[in-house]
mmCIF file of C-alpha atoms in Angstrom:
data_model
loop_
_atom_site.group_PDB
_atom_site.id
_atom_site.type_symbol
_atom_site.label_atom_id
_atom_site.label_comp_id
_atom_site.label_asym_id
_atom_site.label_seq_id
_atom_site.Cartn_x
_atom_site.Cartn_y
_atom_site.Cartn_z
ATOM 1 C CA UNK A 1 48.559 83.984 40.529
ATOM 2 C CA UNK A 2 51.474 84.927 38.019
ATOM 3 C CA UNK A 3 48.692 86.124 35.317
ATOM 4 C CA UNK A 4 45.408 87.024 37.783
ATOM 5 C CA UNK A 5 42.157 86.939 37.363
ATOM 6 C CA UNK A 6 41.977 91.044 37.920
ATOM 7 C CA UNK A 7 44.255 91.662 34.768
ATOM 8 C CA UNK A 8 42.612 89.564 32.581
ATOM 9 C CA UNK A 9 38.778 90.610 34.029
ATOM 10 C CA UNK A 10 40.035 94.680 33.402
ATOM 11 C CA UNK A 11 41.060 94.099 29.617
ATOM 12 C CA UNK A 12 44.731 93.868 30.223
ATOM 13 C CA UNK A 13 45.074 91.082 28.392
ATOM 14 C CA UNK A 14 42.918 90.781 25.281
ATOM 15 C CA UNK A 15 43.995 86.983 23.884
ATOM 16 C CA UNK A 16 45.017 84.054 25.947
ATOM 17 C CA UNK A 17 47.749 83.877 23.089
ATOM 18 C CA UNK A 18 49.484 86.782 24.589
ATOM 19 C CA UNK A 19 49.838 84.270 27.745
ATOM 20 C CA UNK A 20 51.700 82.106 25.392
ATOM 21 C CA UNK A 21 53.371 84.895 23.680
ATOM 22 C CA UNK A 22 55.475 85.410 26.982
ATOM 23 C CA UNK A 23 55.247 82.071 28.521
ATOM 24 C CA UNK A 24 53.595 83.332 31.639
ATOM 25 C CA UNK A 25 52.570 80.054 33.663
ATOM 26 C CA UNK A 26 48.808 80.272 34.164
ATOM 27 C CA UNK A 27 47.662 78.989 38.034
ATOM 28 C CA UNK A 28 43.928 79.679 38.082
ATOM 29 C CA UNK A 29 41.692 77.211 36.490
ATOM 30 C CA UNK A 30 39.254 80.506 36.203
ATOM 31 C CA UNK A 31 41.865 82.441 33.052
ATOM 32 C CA UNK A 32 40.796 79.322 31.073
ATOM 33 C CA UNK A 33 37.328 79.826 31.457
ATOM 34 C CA UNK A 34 37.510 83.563 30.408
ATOM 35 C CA UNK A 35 39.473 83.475 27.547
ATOM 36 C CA UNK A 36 37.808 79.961 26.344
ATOM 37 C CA UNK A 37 34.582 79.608 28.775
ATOM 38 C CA UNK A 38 31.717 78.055 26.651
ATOM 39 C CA UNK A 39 33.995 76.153 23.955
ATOM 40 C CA UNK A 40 35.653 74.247 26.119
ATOM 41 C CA UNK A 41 34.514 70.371 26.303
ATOM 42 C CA UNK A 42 35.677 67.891 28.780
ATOM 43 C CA UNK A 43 36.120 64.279 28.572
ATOM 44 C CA UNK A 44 36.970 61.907 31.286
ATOM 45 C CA UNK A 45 38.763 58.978 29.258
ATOM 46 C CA UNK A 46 39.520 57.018 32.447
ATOM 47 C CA UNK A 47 39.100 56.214 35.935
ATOM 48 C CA UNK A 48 40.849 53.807 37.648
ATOM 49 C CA UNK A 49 41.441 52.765 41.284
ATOM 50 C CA UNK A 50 44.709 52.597 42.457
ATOM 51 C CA UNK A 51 45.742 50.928 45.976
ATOM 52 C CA UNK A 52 48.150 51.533 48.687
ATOM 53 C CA UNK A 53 49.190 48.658 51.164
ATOM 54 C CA UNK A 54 48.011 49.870 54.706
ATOM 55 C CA UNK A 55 48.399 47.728 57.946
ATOM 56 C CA UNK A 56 44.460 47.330 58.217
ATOM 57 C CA UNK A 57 44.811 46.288 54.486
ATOM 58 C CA UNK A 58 44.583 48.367 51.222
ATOM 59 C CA UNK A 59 43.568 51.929 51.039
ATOM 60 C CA UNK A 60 41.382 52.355 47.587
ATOM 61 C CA UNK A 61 41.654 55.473 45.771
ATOM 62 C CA UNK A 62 40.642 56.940 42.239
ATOM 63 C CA UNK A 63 42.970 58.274 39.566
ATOM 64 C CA UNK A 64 40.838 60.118 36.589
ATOM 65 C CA UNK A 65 42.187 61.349 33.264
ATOM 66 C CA UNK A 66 40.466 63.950 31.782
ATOM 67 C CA UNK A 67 41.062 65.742 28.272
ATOM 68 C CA UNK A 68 39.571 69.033 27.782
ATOM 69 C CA UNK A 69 40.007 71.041 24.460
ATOM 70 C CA UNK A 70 38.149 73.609 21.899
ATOM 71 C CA UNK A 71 38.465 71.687 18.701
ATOM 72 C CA UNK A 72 39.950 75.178 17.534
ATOM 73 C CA UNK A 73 43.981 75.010 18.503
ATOM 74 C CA UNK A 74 43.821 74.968 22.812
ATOM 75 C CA UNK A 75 44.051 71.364 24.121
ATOM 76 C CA UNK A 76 44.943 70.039 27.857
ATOM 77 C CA UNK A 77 45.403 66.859 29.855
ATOM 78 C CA UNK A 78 44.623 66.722 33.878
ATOM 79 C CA UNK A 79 45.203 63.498 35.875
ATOM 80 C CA UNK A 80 44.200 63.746 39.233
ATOM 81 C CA UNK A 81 43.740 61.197 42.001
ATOM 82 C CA UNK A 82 40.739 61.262 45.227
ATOM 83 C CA UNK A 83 38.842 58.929 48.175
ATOM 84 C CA UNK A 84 35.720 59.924 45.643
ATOM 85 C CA UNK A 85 35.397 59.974 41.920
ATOM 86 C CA UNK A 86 33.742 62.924 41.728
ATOM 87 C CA UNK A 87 35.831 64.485 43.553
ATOM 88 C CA UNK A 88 39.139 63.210 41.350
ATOM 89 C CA UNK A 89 36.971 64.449 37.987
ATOM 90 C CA UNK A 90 36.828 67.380 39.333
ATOM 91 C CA UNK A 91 40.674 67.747 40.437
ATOM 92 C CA UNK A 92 41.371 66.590 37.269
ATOM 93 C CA UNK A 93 38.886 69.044 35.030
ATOM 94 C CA UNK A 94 41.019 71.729 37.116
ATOM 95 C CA UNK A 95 44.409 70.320 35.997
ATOM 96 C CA UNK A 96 43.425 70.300 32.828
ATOM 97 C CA UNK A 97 42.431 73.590 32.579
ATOM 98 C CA UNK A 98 46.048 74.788 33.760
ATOM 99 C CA UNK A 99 47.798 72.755 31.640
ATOM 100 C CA UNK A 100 46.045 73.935 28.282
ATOM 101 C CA UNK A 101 48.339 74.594 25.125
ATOM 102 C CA UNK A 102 48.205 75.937 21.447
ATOM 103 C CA UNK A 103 48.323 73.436 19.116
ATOM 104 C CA UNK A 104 50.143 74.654 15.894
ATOM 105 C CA UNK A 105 48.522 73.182 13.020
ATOM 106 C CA UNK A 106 49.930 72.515 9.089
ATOM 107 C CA UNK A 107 49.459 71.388 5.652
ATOM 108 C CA UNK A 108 50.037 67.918 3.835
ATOM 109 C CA UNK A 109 50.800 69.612 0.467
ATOM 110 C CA UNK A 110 49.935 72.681 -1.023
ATOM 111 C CA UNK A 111 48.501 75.529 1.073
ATOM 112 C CA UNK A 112 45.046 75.649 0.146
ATOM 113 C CA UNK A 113 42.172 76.597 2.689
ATOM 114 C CA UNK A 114 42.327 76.273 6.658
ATOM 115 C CA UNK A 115 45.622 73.940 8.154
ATOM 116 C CA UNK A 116 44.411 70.567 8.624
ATOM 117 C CA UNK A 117 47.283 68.317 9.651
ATOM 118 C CA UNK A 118 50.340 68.411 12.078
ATOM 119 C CA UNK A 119 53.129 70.422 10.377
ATOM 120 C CA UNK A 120 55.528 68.298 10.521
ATOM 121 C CA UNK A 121 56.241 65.171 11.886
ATOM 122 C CA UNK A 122 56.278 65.053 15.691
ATOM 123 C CA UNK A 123 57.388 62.262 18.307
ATOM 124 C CA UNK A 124 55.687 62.573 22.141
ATOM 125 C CA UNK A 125 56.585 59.689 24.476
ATOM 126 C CA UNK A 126 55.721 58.823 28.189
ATOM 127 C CA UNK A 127 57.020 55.473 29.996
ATOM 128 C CA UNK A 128 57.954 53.218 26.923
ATOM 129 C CA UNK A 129 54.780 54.733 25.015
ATOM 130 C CA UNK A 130 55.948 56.505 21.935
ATOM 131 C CA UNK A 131 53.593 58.598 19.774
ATOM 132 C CA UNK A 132 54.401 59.780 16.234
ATOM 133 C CA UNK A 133 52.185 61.942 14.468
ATOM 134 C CA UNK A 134 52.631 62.439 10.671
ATOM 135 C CA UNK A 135 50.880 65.077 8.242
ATOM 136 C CA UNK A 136 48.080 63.218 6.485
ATOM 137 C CA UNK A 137 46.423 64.448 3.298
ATOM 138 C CA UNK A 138 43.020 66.139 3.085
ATOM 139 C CA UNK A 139 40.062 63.791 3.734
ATOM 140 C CA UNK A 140 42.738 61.315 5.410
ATOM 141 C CA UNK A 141 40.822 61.801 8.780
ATOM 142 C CA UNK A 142 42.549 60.169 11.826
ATOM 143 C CA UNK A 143 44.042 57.452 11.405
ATOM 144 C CA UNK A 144 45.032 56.216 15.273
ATOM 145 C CA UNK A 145 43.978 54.411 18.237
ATOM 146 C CA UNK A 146 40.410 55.537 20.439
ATOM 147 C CA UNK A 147 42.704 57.258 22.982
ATOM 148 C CA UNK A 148 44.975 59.802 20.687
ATOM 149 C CA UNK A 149 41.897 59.989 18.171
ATOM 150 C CA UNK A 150 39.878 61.952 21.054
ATOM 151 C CA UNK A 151 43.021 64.469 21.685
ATOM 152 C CA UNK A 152 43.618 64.878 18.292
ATOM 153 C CA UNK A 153 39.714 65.687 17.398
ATOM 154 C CA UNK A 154 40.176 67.703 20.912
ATOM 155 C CA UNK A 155 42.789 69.976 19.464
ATOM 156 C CA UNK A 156 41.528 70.770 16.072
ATOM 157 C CA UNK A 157 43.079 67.832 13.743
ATOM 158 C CA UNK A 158 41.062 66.608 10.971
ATOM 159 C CA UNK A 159 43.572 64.662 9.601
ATOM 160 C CA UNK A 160 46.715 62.800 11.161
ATOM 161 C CA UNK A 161 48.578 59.464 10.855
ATOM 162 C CA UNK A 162 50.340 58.177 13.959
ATOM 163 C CA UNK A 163 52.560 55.263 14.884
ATOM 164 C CA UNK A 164 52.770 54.273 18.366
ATOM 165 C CA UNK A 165 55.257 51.596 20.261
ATOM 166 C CA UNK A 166 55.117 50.844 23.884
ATOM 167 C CA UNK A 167 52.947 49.209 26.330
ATOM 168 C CA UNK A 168 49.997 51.312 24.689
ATOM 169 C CA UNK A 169 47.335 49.466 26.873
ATOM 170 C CA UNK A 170 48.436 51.752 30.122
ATOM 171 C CA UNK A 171 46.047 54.874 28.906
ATOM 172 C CA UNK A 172 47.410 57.401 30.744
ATOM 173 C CA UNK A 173 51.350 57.165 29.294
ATOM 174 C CA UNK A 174 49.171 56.858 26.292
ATOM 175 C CA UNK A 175 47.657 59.816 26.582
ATOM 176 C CA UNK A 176 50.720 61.762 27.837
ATOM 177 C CA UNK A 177 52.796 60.597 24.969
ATOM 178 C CA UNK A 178 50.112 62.104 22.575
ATOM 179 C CA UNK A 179 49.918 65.310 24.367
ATOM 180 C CA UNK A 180 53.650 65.785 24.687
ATOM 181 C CA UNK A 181 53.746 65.191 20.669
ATOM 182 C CA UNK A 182 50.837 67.577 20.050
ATOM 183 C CA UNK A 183 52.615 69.906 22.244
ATOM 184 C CA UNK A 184 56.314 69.896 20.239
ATOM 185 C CA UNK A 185 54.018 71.101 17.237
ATOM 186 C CA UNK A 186 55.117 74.718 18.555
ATOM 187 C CA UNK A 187 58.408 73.783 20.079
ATOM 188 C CA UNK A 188 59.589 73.079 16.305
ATOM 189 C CA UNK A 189 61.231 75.673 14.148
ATOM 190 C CA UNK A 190 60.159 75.503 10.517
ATOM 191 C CA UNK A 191 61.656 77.413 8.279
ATOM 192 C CA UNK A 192 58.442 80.242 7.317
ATOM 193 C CA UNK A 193 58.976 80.781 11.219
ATOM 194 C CA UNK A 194 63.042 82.242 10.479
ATOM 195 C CA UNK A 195 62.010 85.561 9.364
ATOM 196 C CA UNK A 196 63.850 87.691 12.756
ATOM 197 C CA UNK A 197 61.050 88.306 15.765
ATOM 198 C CA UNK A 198 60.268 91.828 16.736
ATOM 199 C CA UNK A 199 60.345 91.401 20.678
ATOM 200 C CA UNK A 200 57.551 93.362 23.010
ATOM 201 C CA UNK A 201 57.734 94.653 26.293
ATOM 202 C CA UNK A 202 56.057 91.197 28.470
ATOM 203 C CA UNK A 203 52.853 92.351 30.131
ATOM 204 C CA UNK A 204 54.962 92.547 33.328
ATOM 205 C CA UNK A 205 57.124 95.562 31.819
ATOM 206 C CA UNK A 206 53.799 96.757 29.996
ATOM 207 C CA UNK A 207 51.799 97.156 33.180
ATOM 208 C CA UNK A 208 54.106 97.692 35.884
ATOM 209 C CA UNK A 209 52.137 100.672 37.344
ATOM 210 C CA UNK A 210 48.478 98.753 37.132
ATOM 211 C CA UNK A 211 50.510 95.435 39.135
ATOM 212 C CA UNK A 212 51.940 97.908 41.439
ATOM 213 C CA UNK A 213 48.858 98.892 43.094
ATOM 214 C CA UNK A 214 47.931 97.407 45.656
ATOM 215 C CA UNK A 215 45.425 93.891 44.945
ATOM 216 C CA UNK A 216 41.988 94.798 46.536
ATOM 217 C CA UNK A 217 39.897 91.551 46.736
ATOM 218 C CA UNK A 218 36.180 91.688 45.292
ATOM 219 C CA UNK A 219 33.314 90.724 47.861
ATOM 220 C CA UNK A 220 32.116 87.719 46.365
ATOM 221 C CA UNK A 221 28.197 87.950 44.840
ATOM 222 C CA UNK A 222 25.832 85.469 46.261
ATOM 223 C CA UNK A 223 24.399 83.237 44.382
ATOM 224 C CA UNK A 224 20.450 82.156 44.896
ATOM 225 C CA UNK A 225 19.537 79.001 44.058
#
């Protein structure tokens, strides 16, 4: 794994936001679960069986979307497709985990208290699904559809107004379209973000020696049920 288990489990890396910092890509599910572990909540918002003309007739398999955020900033989207359900939640709960993102958040007006909207507005689209999110005032709430209401709650929003144009009724461009948007919160450059950025050694240059070393797997501990 680019970022490993081992640096993050010996205090290398204090925030998951130094991940970010850097744009390391993160490829263990397990980095998630130790930076964000017990606030993390999953949601499956669909499974649905999708076919594949065979010979002997179709082959049935099941595609599951899952979104799994902190409702504090860190949101992600897995889709993931299996012979079993439980098996494809399970994929997907994975995927998810991997593909979890800060989520930059704003204010309507004045800056008073916690952010509480999108910063500005942001487009995300998937397919012909299109997704606008626009800055809402205080006590606005969320003002969208079921599916981009659970990934905005997911990734902190209290209030949000969004447009959306497309075939909407296919969920998962839906819900790809919504996480690209709440994604290009960050990818924007607002002007409080111009002042010049005082660049740090990436935790590649920073712990050269510790990565040089050779990796010495743990024995596993067993577990008694």
């Amino acid at each position: 794994a680019v970022v490993s288990t081992q640096s993050t489990g010996d205090g290398m890396i204090k925030k998951i936001e130094e991940i970010y910092l850097f744009s390391l890509p993160i490829k263990e599910a397990e980095i998630i679960d130790f930076f964000l572990g017990s606030k993390l909540k999953d949601e499956v918002l669909k499974i649905m069986p999708v076919q594949k003309q065979t010979r002997a007739g179709q082959r049935t398999r099941f595609k599951a979307f899952v979104a799994i955020g902190d409702y504090d900033g860190h949101i992600g989207l897995g889709v993931k497709c299996s012979k079993e359900v439980a098996t494809a939640i399970r994929g997907a709960i994975i995927l998810a985990k991997l593909s979890v993102i800060p989520v930059r958040r704003g204010y309507w007006g004045n800056k008073i208290g916690m952010p509480h909207t999108v910063p500005c507005k942001v487009t995300g689209k998937c397919g012909s699904v299109l997704v606008r999110l626009v800055p809402a005032p205080r006590g606005t709430g969320l003002v969208s559809a079921p599916v981009p209401k659970k990934l905005l709650n997911m990734a902190g929003f209290e209030d949000c107004y969004t447009c959306a144009t497309g075939q909407t009724a296919t969920l998962g461009n839906f819900a790809k379209a919504t996480f690209a948007a709440i994604a290009a919160t960050y990818a924007y450059l607002t002007p409080d973000m111009w002042s010049p950025t005082v660049f740090t050694n990436s935790p590649y240059q920073e712990y050269t020696d510790y990565l040089a070393k050779p990796f010495v797997k743990q024995p596993k501990k067993e577990v008694k049920y």
